[in-house]
Coordinates of C-alpha atoms in Angstrom, one line a residue:
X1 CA 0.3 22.6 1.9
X2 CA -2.4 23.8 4.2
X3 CA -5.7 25.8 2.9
X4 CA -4.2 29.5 2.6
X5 CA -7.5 31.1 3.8
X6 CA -7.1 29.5 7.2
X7 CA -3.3 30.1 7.1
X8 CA -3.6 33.5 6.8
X9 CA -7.2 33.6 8.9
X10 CA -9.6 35.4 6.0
X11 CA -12.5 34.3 4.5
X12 CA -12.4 32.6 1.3
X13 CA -14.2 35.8 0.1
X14 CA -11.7 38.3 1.3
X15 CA -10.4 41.1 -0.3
X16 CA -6.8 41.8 -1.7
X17 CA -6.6 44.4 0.8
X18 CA -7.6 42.6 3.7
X19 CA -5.4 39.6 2.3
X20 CA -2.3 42.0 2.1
X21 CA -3.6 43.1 6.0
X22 CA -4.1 39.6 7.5
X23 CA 0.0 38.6 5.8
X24 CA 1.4 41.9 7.4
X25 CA 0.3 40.5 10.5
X26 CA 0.7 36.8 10.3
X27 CA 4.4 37.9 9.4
X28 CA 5.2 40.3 11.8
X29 CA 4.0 37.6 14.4
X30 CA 5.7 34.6 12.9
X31 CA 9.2 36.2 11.5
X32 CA 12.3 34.0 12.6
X33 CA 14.0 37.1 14.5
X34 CA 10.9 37.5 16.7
X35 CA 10.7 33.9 17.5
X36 CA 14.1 33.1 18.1
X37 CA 13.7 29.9 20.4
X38 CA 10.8 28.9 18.2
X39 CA 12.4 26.1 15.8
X40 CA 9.6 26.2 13.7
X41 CA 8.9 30.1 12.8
X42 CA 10.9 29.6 9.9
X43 CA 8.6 27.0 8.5
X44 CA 5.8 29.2 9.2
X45 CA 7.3 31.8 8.1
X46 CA 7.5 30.5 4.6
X47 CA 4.0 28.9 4.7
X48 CA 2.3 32.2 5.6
X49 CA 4.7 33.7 2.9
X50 CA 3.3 30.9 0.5
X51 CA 0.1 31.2 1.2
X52 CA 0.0 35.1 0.6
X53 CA 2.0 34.5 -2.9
X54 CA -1.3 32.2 -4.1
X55 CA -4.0 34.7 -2.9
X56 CA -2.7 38.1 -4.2
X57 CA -2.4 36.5 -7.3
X58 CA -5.7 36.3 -9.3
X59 CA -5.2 33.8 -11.5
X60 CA -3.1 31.1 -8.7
X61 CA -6.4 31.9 -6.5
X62 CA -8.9 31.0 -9.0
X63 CA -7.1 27.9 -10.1
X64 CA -7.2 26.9 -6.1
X65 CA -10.6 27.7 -5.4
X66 CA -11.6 25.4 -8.7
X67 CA -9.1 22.7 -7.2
X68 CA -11.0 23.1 -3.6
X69 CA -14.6 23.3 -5.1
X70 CA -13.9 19.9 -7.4
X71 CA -12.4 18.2 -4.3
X72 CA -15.4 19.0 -1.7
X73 CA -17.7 18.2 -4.3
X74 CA -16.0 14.8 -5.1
X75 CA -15.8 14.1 -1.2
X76 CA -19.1 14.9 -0.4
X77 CA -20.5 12.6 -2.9
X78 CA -18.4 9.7 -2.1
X79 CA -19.7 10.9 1.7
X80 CA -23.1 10.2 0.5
X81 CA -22.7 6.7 -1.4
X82 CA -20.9 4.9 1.6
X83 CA -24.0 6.2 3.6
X84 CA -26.1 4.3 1.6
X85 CA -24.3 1.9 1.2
X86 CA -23.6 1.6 5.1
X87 CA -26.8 1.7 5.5
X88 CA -27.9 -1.2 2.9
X89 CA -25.6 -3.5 4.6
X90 CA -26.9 -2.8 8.4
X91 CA -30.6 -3.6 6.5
X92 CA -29.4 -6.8 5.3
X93 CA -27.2 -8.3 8.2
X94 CA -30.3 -6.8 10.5
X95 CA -32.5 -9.3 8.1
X96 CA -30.3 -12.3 8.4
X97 CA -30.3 -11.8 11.9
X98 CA -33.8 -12.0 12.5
X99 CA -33.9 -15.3 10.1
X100 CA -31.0 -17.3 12.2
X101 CA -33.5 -16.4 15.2
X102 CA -36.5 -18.0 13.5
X103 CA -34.6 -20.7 12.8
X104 CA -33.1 -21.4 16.2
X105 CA -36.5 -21.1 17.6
X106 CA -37.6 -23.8 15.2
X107 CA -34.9 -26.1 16.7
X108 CA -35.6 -25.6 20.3
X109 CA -39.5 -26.3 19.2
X110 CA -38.3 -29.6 17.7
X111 CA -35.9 -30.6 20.6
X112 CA -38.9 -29.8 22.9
X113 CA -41.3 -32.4 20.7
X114 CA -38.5 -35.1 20.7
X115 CA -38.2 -34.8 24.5
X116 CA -41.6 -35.5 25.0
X117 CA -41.4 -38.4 23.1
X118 CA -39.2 -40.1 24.6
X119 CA -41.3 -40.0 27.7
X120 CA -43.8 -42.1 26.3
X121 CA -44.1 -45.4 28.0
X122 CA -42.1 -48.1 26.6
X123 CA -44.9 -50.1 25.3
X124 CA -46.6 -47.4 23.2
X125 CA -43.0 -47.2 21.2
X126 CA -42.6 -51.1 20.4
X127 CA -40.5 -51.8 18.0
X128 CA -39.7 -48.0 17.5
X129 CA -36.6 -46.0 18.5
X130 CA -37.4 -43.9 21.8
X131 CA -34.6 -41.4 20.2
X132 CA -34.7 -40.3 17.4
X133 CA -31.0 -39.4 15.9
X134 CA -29.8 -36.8 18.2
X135 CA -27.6 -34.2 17.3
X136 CA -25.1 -31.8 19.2
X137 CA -25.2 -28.2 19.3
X138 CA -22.4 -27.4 17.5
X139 CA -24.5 -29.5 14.3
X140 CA -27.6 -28.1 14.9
X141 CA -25.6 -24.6 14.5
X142 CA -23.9 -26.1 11.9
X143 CA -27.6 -27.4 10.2
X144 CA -29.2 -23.6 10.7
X145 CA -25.7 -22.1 8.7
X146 CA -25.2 -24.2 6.0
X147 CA -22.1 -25.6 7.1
X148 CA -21.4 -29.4 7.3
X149 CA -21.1 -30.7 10.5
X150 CA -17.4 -32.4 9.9
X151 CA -15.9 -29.1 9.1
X152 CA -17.0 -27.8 12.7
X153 CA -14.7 -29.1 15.4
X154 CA -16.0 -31.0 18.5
X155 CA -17.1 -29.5 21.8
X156 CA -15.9 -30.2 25.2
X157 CA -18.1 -32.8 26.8
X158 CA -20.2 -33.4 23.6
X159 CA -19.9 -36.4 20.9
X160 CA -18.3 -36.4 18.0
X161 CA -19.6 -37.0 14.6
X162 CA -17.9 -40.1 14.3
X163 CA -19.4 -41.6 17.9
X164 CA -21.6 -44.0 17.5
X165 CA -25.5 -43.8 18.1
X166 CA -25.2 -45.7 21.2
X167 CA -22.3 -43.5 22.5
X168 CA -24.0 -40.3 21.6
X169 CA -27.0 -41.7 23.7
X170 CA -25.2 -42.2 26.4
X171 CA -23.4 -39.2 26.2
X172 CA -26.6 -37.1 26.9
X173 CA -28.2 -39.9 29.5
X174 CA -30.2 -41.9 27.3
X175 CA -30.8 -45.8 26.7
X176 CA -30.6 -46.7 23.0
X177 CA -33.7 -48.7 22.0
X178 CA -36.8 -48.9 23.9
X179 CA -36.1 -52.4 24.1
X180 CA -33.0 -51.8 26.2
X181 CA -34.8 -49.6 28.3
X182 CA -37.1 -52.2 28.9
X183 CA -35.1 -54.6 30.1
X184 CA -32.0 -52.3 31.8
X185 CA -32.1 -51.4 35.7
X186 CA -32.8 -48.2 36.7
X187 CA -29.8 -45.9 36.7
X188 CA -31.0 -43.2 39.1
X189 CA -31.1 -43.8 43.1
X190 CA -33.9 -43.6 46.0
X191 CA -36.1 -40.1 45.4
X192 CA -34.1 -39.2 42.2
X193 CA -35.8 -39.6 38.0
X194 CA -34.7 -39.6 35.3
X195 CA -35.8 -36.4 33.7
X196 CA -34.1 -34.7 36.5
X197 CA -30.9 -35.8 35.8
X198 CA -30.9 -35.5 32.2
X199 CA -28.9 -33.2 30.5
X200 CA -30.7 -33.2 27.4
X201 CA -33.6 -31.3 29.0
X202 CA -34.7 -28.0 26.9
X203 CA -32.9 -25.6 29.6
X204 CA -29.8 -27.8 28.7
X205 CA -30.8 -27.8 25.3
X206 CA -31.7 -24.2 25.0
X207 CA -28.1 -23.2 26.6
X208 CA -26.1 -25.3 24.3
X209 CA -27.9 -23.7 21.5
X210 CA -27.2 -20.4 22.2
X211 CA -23.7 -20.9 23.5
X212 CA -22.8 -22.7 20.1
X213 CA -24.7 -19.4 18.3
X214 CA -22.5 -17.6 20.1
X215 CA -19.4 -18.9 19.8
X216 CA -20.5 -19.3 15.7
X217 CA -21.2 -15.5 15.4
X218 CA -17.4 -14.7 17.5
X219 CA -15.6 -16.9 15.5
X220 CA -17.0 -16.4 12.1
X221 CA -18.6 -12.7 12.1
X222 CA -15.9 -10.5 10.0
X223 CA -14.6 -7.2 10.7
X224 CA -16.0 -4.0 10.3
X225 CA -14.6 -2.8 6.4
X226 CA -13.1 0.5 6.9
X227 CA -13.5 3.7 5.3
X228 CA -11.7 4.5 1.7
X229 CA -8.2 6.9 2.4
X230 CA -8.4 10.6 1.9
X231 CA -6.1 11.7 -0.5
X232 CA -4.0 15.0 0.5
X233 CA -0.7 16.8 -0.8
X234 CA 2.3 17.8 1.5
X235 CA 4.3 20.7 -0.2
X236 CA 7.6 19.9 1.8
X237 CA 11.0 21.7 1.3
X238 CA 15.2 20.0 0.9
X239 CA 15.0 21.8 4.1
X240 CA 12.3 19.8 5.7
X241 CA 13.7 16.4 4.1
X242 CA 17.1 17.3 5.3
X243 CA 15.8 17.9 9.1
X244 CA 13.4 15.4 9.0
X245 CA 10.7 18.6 9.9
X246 CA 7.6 18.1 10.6
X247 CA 4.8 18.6 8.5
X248 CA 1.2 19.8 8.7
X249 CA -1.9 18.8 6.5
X250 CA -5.5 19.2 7.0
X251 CA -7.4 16.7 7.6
X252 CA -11.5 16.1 6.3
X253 CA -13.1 17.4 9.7
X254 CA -11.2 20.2 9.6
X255 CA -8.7 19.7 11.8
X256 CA -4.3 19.6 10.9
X257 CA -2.7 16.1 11.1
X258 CA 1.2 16.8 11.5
X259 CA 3.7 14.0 11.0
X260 CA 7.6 13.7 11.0
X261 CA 9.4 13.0 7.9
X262 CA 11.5 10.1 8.6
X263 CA 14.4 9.2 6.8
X264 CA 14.3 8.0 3.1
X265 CA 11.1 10.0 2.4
X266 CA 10.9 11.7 -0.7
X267 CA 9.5 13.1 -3.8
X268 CA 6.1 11.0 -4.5
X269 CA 6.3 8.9 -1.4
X270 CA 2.6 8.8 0.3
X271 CA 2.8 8.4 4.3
X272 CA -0.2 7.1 5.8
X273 CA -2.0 9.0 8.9
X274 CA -3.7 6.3 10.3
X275 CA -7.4 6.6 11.6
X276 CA -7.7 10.4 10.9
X277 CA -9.9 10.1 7.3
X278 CA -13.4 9.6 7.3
X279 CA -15.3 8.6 10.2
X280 CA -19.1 7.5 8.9
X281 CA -21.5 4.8 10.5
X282 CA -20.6 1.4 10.2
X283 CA -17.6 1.5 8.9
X284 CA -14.1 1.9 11.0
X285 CA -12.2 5.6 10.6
X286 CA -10.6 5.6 7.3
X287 CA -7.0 7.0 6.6
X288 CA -5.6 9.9 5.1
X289 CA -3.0 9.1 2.4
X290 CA -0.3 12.1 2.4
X291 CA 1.8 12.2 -1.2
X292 CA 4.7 14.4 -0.9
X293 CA 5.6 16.7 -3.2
X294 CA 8.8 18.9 -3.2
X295 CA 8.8 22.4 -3.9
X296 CA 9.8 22.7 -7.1
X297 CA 10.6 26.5 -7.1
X298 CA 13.8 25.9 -4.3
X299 CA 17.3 25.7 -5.5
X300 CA 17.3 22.2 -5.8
X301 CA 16.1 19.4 -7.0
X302 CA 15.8 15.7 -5.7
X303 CA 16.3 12.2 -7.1
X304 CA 16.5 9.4 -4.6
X305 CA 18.4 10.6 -1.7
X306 CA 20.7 13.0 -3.5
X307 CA 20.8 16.6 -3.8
X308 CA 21.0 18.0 -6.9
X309 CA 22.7 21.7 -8.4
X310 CA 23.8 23.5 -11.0
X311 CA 26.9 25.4 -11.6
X312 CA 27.6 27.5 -14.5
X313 CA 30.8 27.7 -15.8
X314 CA 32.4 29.8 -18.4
X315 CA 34.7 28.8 -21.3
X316 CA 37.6 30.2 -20.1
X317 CA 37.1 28.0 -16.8
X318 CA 35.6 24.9 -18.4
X319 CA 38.7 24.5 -20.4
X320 CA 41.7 25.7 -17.6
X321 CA 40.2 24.1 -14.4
X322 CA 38.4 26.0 -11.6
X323 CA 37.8 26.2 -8.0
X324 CA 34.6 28.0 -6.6
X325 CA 31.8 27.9 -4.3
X326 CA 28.5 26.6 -5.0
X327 CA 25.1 26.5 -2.5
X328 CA 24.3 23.0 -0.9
X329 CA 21.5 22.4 1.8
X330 CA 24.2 22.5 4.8
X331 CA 25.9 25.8 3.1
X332 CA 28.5 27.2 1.4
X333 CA 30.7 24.3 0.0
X334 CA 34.0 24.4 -2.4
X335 CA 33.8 22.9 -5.5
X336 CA 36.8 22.1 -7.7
X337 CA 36.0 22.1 -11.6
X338 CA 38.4 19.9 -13.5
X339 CA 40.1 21.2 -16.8
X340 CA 38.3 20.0 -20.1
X341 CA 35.0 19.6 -18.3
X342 CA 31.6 20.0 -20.1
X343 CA 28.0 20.3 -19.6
X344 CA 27.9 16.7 -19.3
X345 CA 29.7 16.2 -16.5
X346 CA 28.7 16.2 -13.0
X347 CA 31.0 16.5 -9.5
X348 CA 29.6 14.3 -6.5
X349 CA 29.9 15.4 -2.9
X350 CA 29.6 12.7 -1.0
X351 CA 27.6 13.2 2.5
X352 CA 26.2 16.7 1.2
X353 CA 22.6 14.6 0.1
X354 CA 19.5 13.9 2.2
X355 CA 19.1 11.2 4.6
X356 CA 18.7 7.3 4.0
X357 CA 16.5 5.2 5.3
X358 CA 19.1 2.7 6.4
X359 CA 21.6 5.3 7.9
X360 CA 24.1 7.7 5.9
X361 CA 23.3 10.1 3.7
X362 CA 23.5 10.4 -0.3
X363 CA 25.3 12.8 -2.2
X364 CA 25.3 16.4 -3.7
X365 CA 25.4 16.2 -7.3
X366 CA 26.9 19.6 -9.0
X367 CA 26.1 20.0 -12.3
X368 CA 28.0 22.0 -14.8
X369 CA 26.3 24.4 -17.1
X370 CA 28.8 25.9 -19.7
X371 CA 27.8 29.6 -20.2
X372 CA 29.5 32.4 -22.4
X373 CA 30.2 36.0 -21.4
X374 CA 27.8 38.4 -21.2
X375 CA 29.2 40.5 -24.2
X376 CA 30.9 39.1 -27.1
X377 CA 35.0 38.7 -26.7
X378 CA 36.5 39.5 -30.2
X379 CA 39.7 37.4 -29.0
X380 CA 37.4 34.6 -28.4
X381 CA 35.4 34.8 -31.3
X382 CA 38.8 34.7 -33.6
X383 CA 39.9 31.9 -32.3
X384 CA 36.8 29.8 -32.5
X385 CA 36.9 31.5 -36.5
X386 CA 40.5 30.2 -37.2
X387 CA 39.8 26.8 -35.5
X388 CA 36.7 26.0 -37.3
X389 CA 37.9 27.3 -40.8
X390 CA 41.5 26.0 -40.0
X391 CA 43.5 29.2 -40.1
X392 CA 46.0 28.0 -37.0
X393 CA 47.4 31.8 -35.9

C-alpha cells in the first residue's frame, strides 16, 4: 500500500489527534455516497481507512516507521555504491578512449612515413619493395583492437585478406615492385600525377581510418547496463483482482506509479513498472518490481484463480442435508450442503472465482466447518453417550 503519512496528508511526526483530524476529513471527502460517479472512492475509501487503522495504533506505527527507516537506509546506500561504481566505469572507458586515440594517431604517423617512401625515385629503392605490405582500414582497426583481421568482414571497395599483394596494390593505385614501375607506362594522362590521383594519400587514409573507428565503436560498443529494480509491495483486495482495479504504489522519487491488474494476477505475482526505479548517471532508469500481496484480513482467501470460504455447519445439518446462503465476491449465493457431509469436504461453484489469464474464471470453493451449539443439548449429548458406550435406546 501507499505510505499512510501522505495518504492521510500528516507529517510523519503528527500527533494521534491530528491523525484522527486529517482521517475525519480524508473520509468525509472520499466516502462512496459523496462520490457517487467516482468508481474509485471506494478504493480510497478503504486506503484512507487503512492507513488510519496503522497510525492510531502505536505499536502497527512503530513497526512501519522501523520497516521505512531500514528501507531508505538500504536504498540510499545502494544509491551511493552504483555512483561510484558509475563513476569508476566512465574513468576507465574515458582512459581507453584516449589510448585508441594514441594509437590511431600512431598509424596515420606510419601511413604518412610509408607514403613518402614510396616517392623515392626508383633507383634509390633497387632491389627493394616501393610498398611495403599495405593494409586496409578495417585491419589497421582490427591491429589497434586486438582483433584478427579474418574475423572482420571486408569493406566495400577495399581488398580482402585473401587478395593477393599485387591485387591489394592495385587496388589503392600502386605498381608492385619498383622494378615494375620502372619499366610500366605511365598510367596518368597530359597535366595529371600520380600522387594526385592516388587514393592512398593521408586524407584518404586519414578518412578510412576514422570511418572504420567509427563503424568499430557502432557496431561493437555495448549498451548502457541499467539500474537494479526497486522492490515495492501492493496490498490489493478479491475485490481489486475480481475487477481487475487499478492499483497505486509509490515510486523512489516520490511519485505514485498506478497499474491495472490484468487477468491471472495473484497472490505473490510481481508486475514490472518499466523505467520508473532509479534513475542515476550512466546507467539507463531501472524498474520497480511490484509483488502483490492480498489482504489477508478480507473474507477470503486465494489459491490460483479460485475463491475460497468457509461455511459452518452444525450437526444437526451436517448429518440431514442443508440449504443456505453463504458470501462470494459477486454476492449472496445459495449453497446446498449434502447429508453426511464433514469438515473435509468442500462444494465448488463454478464461475464464482477470479479471472484467468486465458479467459473464464475459476471457482468458489465453500468450505464446511462443522460447529456445535452454543449451549450444550442434553438430547444430543445422550445420544453421542449411548452410541459410544453401545446402549442403542
Amino acid at each position: 500500500m501507499r505510505d499512510p503519512y501522505s495518504v492521510l496528508g500528516v507529517k510523519r511526526d503528527a500527533g494521534p489527534d491530528e491523525i484522527k483530524a486529517a482521517w475525519r476529513t480524508k473520509a468525509k471527502t472520499a466516502h462512496p455516497d459523496q462520490n457517487q460517479d467516482d468508481p474509485t472512492a471506494n478504493n480510497r475509501f478503504a486506503e484512507i481507512g487503512h492507513a488510519y487503522d496503522i497510525l492510531k495504533d502505536p505499536k502497527k506505527r512503530s513497526r512501519f516507521d522501523a520497516r521505512l527507516k531500514r528501507a531508505e537506509g538500504g536504498r540510499q546506500e545502494q544509491t551511493f555504491q552504483q555512483k561510484r561504481e558509475a563513476a569508476r566505469e566512465a574513468a576507465e572507458r574515458a582512459k581507453a578512449a584516449r589510448a585508441n586515440a594514441e594509437k590511431v594517431m600512431e598509424e596515420l604517423a606510419r601511413a604518412e612515413a610509408a607514403r613518402k617512401a614510396q616517392q623515392k625515385p626508383a633507383g634509390q629503392t633497387a632491389g627493394v619493395n616501393a610498398t611495403p605490405s599495405m593494409e586496409t582500414p578495417e585491419e589497421v582497426i582490427s591491429r589497434i583492437f586486438g582483433v584478427p583481421p579474418g574475423q572482420q568482414p571486408p569493406v566495400s571497395g577495399q581488398p580482402s585478406p585473401g587478395q593477393n599483394a599485387a591485387g591489394a596494390s592495385a587496388a589503392y593505385g600502386v605498381n608492385a615492385t619498383a622494378t615494375q614501375t620502372a619499366r610500366s607506362e605511365p598510367a596518368f594522362g597530359d597535366g595529371e600525377t600520380a600522387e594526385a590521383a592516388r587514393p592512398n594519400s593521408l586524407p584518404a587514409q586519414a578518412i578510412d581510418l576514422l570511418t572504420s573507428l567509427v563503424r568499430r565503436i557502432r557496431g561493437t560498443a555495448p549498451a548502457l547496463d541499467k539500474a537494479p529494480d526497486v522492490a515495492a509491495i501492493a496490498t490489493v483486495t478479491v475485490d481489486d483482482l475480481m475487477k481487475l482495479n487499478w492499483i497505486t504504489v509509490p515510486l523512489p522519487d516520490g511519485k505514485d506509479g498506478r497499474f491495472q491488474i490484468e487477468p491471472g494476477a495473484g497472490d505473490g505475482d510481481v508486475i514490472k513498472l518499466r523505467n520508473q526505479g532509479l534513475k542515476l548517471q550512466g546507467l539507463q532508469r531501472g524498474d520497480v518490481a511490484v509483488t502483490l500481496r492480498v489482504d489477508p484480513n478480507g473474507p477470503f482467501r486465494v489459491q490460483g484463480s479460485d475463491v475460497i470460504t468457509a461455511l459452518p455447519v452444525n450437526l444437526q445439518n451436517a448429518v440431514l442435508g442443508w440449504t443456505t446462503v453463504t458470501d462470494s465476491p459477486t454476492g449472496p449465493v445459495e449453497v446446498v450442503v449434502p447429508a453426511w457431509s464433514g469438515s473435509d469436504q468442500t462444494i465448488r461453484i463454478p464461475g464464482l472465482g477470479l479471472p484467468k489469464a486465458g479467459g473464464g474464471k475459476g471457482d468458489l470453493v465453500v468450505e464446511i466447518r462443522l460447529v456445535l451449539w452454543e449451549k450444550p443439548d442434553d438430547k444430543v449429548t445422550d445420544l453421542m453417550r449411548s452410541m459410544r458406550e453401545g446402549l442403542y435406546l
